[in-house]
XYZ file of C-alpha atoms in Angstrom:
369
model
C -24.406 4.039 -11.309
C -24.516 3.525 -7.549
C -21.415 1.931 -6.019
C -21.140 0.728 -2.430
C -17.477 0.695 -1.419
C -16.831 -1.739 1.462
C -13.454 -1.709 3.229
C -12.331 -3.825 6.186
C -11.467 -0.853 8.410
C -10.344 2.757 8.462
C -6.970 1.986 10.008
C -3.695 3.506 8.930
C -2.680 1.959 5.615
C -2.107 2.581 1.934
C -5.324 0.944 0.726
C -7.353 3.008 3.190
C -5.529 6.274 2.467
C -6.262 5.868 -1.255
C -10.047 5.890 -0.758
C -10.501 9.673 -1.241
C -8.719 9.635 -4.620
C -10.712 6.569 -5.706
C -14.073 7.998 -4.654
C -13.495 11.486 -6.047
C -12.340 10.127 -9.403
C -15.344 7.801 -9.706
C -17.570 10.768 -8.896
C -15.943 12.737 -11.728
C -17.431 10.165 -14.073
C -20.897 10.805 -12.643
C -21.242 7.863 -10.259
C -22.428 7.837 -6.650
C -20.142 6.143 -4.130
C -21.098 5.210 -0.559
C -18.258 4.152 1.761
C -18.691 1.588 4.542
C -16.026 0.235 6.909
C -16.696 -3.014 8.740
C -14.812 -1.845 11.851
C -12.810 1.227 12.934
C -9.402 -0.048 14.231
C -7.114 2.971 14.696
C -9.194 5.256 12.402
C -6.019 6.689 10.871
C -7.690 6.973 7.454
C -10.808 8.763 8.726
C -9.265 12.285 8.659
C -8.381 11.806 4.983
C -12.010 11.035 4.179
C -13.272 13.922 6.284
C -10.851 16.400 4.685
C -12.082 15.281 1.264
C -15.715 15.743 2.328
C -16.512 12.044 1.931
C -19.064 10.646 4.407
C -18.605 7.095 5.635
C -20.517 4.494 7.639
C -19.131 2.151 10.306
C -20.908 -1.185 10.645
C -19.741 -1.461 14.251
C -17.520 0.147 16.873
C -15.296 -2.943 17.072
C -14.738 -6.260 15.351
C -17.757 -8.542 15.731
C -18.301 -12.121 14.625
C -18.136 -12.606 10.882
C -21.796 -13.616 10.589
C -23.082 -10.704 12.681
C -21.116 -8.312 10.473
C -22.508 -10.028 7.370
C -26.078 -9.581 8.642
C -25.479 -5.878 9.264
C -23.939 -5.439 5.839
C -26.870 -7.237 4.187
C -29.340 -4.935 5.948
C -27.442 -1.867 4.796
C -27.177 -3.067 1.193
C -30.875 -4.009 1.062
C -31.742 -0.450 2.099
C -29.360 1.234 -0.337
C -29.499 -1.357 -3.145
C -26.342 -0.426 -5.088
C -25.579 -1.430 -8.657
C -22.074 -2.554 -7.668
C -20.422 -3.746 -4.444
C -16.744 -2.777 -4.524
C -14.618 -4.423 -1.831
C -11.199 -3.605 -0.393
C -9.014 -5.820 1.847
C -9.566 -9.416 2.907
C -12.389 -9.399 5.451
C -14.457 -6.859 3.526
C -13.895 -8.799 0.314
C -15.240 -12.048 1.753
C -18.207 -10.227 3.292
C -18.900 -8.363 0.069
C -18.631 -11.508 -2.033
C -21.175 -13.336 0.131
C -23.490 -10.314 0.224
C -23.266 -9.947 -3.545
C -24.090 -13.602 -4.098
C -27.073 -13.459 -1.715
C -28.469 -10.187 -3.097
C -27.545 -10.808 -6.740
C -25.392 -7.668 -6.950
C -22.171 -7.706 -9.037
C -18.983 -7.590 -6.954
C -15.734 -5.827 -7.824
C -12.725 -6.524 -5.577
C -9.386 -4.873 -5.059
C -6.276 -7.034 -4.875
C -3.603 -5.072 -3.005
C -0.771 -7.554 -2.653
C 0.881 -10.457 -4.442
C -0.141 -12.951 -1.775
C -2.508 -15.898 -1.814
C -5.499 -15.160 0.388
C -8.605 -17.199 1.161
C -10.812 -14.474 -0.318
C -8.989 -14.655 -3.641
C -9.380 -18.412 -3.907
C -12.800 -18.938 -2.308
C -14.483 -15.995 -3.968
C -12.783 -15.909 -7.341
C -15.991 -16.993 -9.104
C -18.176 -14.501 -7.226
C -16.052 -11.431 -7.906
C -16.860 -10.302 -11.435
C -13.858 -8.006 -11.789
C -10.548 -8.045 -9.877
C -8.842 -4.648 -9.728
C -5.112 -5.028 -9.109
C -3.390 -2.061 -7.498
C -0.388 -2.488 -9.799
C 0.715 -4.244 -12.960
C 2.707 -6.660 -10.817
C -0.355 -7.769 -8.851
C -2.362 -8.125 -12.078
C 0.273 -10.535 -13.365
C 0.141 -12.404 -10.049
C -3.625 -12.851 -10.386
C -3.222 -14.279 -13.884
C -0.213 -16.499 -13.334
C -0.502 -17.617 -9.702
C -4.234 -17.468 -9.037
C -5.315 -18.596 -12.535
C -7.981 -15.909 -12.801
C -9.019 -15.340 -16.434
C -7.470 -12.188 -17.944
C -10.904 -10.804 -18.860
C -11.752 -10.668 -15.128
C -8.636 -8.653 -14.258
C -7.825 -4.991 -14.664
C -5.307 -2.733 -12.942
C -5.518 0.703 -11.385
C -2.253 1.787 -9.724
C -3.216 3.246 -6.362
C -0.886 6.187 -6.396
C -1.229 9.758 -7.614
C 1.901 11.878 -7.526
C 1.187 15.103 -5.668
C 3.059 18.238 -6.783
C 6.318 18.118 -4.854
C 9.525 20.091 -5.415
C 11.649 18.662 -2.629
C 15.236 18.381 -3.910
C 17.203 15.140 -4.070
C 19.521 14.541 -1.083
C 22.628 16.722 -1.026
C 24.685 14.634 1.354
C 28.490 14.498 1.502
C 29.044 11.511 3.798
C 30.348 13.603 6.660
C 27.038 14.300 8.397
C 24.517 11.807 9.830
C 22.615 9.792 7.231
C 18.926 9.705 8.142
C 17.144 6.601 6.834
C 13.422 6.178 7.373
C 10.362 4.106 6.633
C 6.621 4.732 7.026
C 4.055 2.046 7.707
C 2.439 -0.141 10.332
C 4.811 -1.810 12.751
C 3.788 -5.257 11.547
C 5.742 -8.407 10.794
C 5.052 -8.141 7.060
C 7.276 -5.014 6.950
C 10.398 -6.874 8.200
C 11.496 -3.911 10.319
C 13.436 -6.059 12.850
C 15.795 -7.025 10.038
C 16.635 -3.368 9.361
C 17.542 -2.923 13.012
C 19.741 -6.016 12.855
C 21.298 -4.662 9.664
C 22.122 -1.368 11.363
C 23.742 -3.205 14.296
C 25.791 -5.247 11.808
C 26.875 -2.096 9.943
C 28.031 -0.389 13.146
C 30.046 -3.467 14.122
C 31.717 -3.878 10.710
C 32.277 -0.184 9.960
C 33.043 1.626 13.216
C 34.354 4.662 11.288
C 30.756 5.403 10.241
C 28.963 3.907 13.245
C 27.744 7.238 14.628
C 26.751 8.678 11.249
C 23.555 6.663 10.689
C 20.117 7.134 12.216
C 17.096 4.950 11.429
C 13.510 6.179 11.999
C 10.180 4.400 11.699
C 7.036 6.501 11.285
C 4.049 4.379 12.246
C 2.571 2.270 14.975
C 1.307 -1.270 15.291
C 1.473 -4.641 17.035
C 5.242 -5.085 16.631
C 6.221 -1.964 18.549
C 7.167 -3.757 21.793
C 9.296 -6.270 19.879
C 11.134 -3.459 18.094
C 11.731 -1.602 21.367
C 13.247 -4.749 22.880
C 15.473 -5.302 19.842
C 16.693 -1.704 19.953
C 17.692 -2.111 23.611
C 19.385 -5.464 22.988
C 21.624 -3.925 20.330
C 22.243 -0.715 22.290
C 20.725 1.407 19.535
C 18.608 3.747 21.645
C 20.478 6.763 20.208
C 20.418 5.459 16.640
C 16.866 4.180 16.075
C 13.647 6.165 16.617
C 10.077 4.868 16.757
C 8.184 8.056 15.971
C 4.657 6.661 16.062
C 1.845 7.566 13.704
C 2.549 10.713 11.679
C -0.240 12.952 10.450
C 2.161 14.775 8.107
C 4.108 12.082 6.244
C 5.702 14.496 3.714
C 7.188 16.465 6.625
C 8.778 13.255 7.933
C 10.103 12.335 4.481
C 11.733 15.758 4.135
C 14.039 14.873 7.035
C 15.428 11.802 5.235
C 18.248 11.170 2.766
C 17.241 7.548 2.088
C 13.985 5.580 2.310
C 13.887 1.869 3.244
C 11.152 -0.705 2.569
C 12.196 -4.277 3.461
C 8.695 -5.819 3.169
C 7.975 -9.528 2.769
C 5.327 -8.716 0.181
C 3.554 -5.651 -1.159
C 1.225 -4.547 -3.879
C 1.631 -0.955 -5.021
C 3.394 0.177 -1.811
C 2.254 3.786 -1.703
C 4.830 4.675 0.955
C 7.839 3.838 -1.209
C 6.418 5.648 -4.233
C 5.586 8.704 -2.153
C 9.212 8.743 -1.014
C 10.355 8.567 -4.644
C 8.085 11.509 -5.421
C 10.012 13.414 -2.731
C 13.210 12.743 -4.726
C 14.387 10.113 -2.266
C 16.296 7.026 -3.405
C 14.708 3.833 -2.094
C 16.323 0.738 -0.592
C 13.791 -2.097 -0.850
C 13.125 -5.776 -1.318
C 12.045 -6.591 -4.901
C 8.400 -7.289 -4.061
C 5.183 -5.965 -5.572
C 5.434 -2.965 -7.852
C 8.769 -2.028 -6.248
C 10.223 -4.800 -8.390
C 9.688 -2.408 -11.329
C 10.129 1.026 -9.785
C 13.147 0.467 -7.506
C 15.789 -0.081 -10.159
C 19.283 -0.879 -8.855
C 21.876 1.541 -10.157
C 19.149 4.006 -11.200
C 16.406 4.831 -8.674
C 17.635 2.913 -5.632
C 19.100 -0.206 -4.077
C 17.769 -3.753 -3.680
C 17.726 -5.739 -0.454
C 17.967 -9.494 -0.938
C 14.896 -10.989 0.800
C 16.888 -13.849 2.347
C 19.827 -11.602 3.398
C 18.255 -8.306 4.441
C 20.631 -7.426 7.333
C 23.713 -8.259 5.263
C 22.606 -6.399 2.130
C 21.460 -3.434 4.225
C 24.943 -3.317 5.770
C 26.715 -3.678 2.419
C 24.529 -1.032 0.775
C 25.242 1.485 3.526
C 28.980 0.900 3.066
C 28.568 1.500 -0.676
C 26.706 4.754 0.005
C 29.328 6.064 2.444
C 32.020 5.301 -0.121
C 30.105 7.172 -2.824
C 27.706 9.734 -1.247
C 26.795 11.264 -4.632
C 24.723 8.159 -5.402
C 21.890 9.467 -3.225
C 21.512 12.647 -5.250
C 21.738 10.836 -8.595
C 19.283 8.095 -7.641
C 16.906 10.553 -5.970
C 16.593 12.632 -9.141
C 16.000 9.489 -11.204
C 13.337 8.313 -8.726
C 11.475 11.610 -9.098
C 11.584 11.378 -12.896
C 10.207 7.828 -12.758
C 7.224 8.902 -10.649
C 6.454 11.870 -12.893
C 6.460 9.607 -15.952
C 4.211 6.883 -14.515
C 1.904 8.302 -11.839
C 0.392 11.600 -12.903
C -3.164 12.627 -12.012
C -4.049 12.381 -15.697
C -2.902 8.750 -15.886
C -4.863 7.909 -12.722
C -8.047 9.432 -14.132
C -7.658 7.764 -17.531
C -7.289 4.379 -15.875
C -10.437 4.994 -13.848
C -12.326 5.811 -17.048
C -11.451 2.443 -18.555
C -12.611 0.642 -15.413
C -15.863 2.613 -15.381
C -16.558 1.366 -18.922
C -16.189 -2.213 -17.667
C -18.506 -1.527 -14.729
C -21.147 -0.035 -16.996
C -21.076 -3.145 -19.176
C -21.418 -5.302 -16.058
C -24.582 -3.506 -14.991
C -26.169 -3.271 -18.442
C -28.836 -5.934 -19.050
C -27.596 -8.424 -21.642
C -29.635 -10.212 -24.309
C -30.688 -13.716 -23.265
C -27.860 -16.225 -23.504
C -25.071 -13.635 -23.488
C -22.715 -12.636 -20.712
C -21.023 -9.233 -20.346
C -17.353 -9.199 -21.282
């Protein structure tokens, strides 16, 4: 089977970084996968593809009009004529849905977050199979988007790499390094962490100089974050480290990982931190609602009170430093139980069976299940 994988861009992001694992696993089952990005953006995912030996095609060097991009995609698909168009992220999904309808090629689409998007509503009848990146998103598609269960499957977009980093051994008397990885974008709610740190320093001056907050990533909100840091006088307590090519190396410097997002799907960053034996402090969104378990693997931030709950949680941690070690070990066990390479491959096999049924000619009057 020939699959054409269309993604919006090759920018820094979890959905883009997962492409090598997706492609290589599909190839294990004997299928050919061609990768096309509609536009480059920051190209942060390109090195991951290149290291995996996966060639890719860029439709253009920058974002063009939607219809010009659609024409270029149609030309490419007419030349290659795949059996399946598999789309990832909003713009690519809408383009792929239209191209599939015009060329009569079945469309499979990722859904990477529990959010209502135009592509999910407008193209729900075109996409033959929705692939949720987590069980939580699959439930969202059924319950909130009213997509029939037979058109939904899930494939958690995370594979736990072998990692023996120990859980934090922190006694409360040395600086606590808290970090987060991701684009500096409003969906991540990073300004609220900065406000929470300022609140903690004001309420608990005895620990004010024992906390440092670092963000590994870049994006459109950087200038706003820099201004907020200056306003609160946190230049020595908050670091904007920019894009990191070696995320595990950054995570090894932390004792606690924070993810205050407005919404998520799988959230690879938080689960990668858990695989490094780090406890996670996060809003209960996406799959983190299941994996970040208060009192076991981490701490919850209340979405409507992020600065206050961040402050209160830090006070709890300073009063009981051993929590970080206990929760970090539990986080590692959770990842090992749920996100092995074997589980990832088995899930791919089940999806491949569905794809093969989709592309098998059916007797007259019957539709594939």
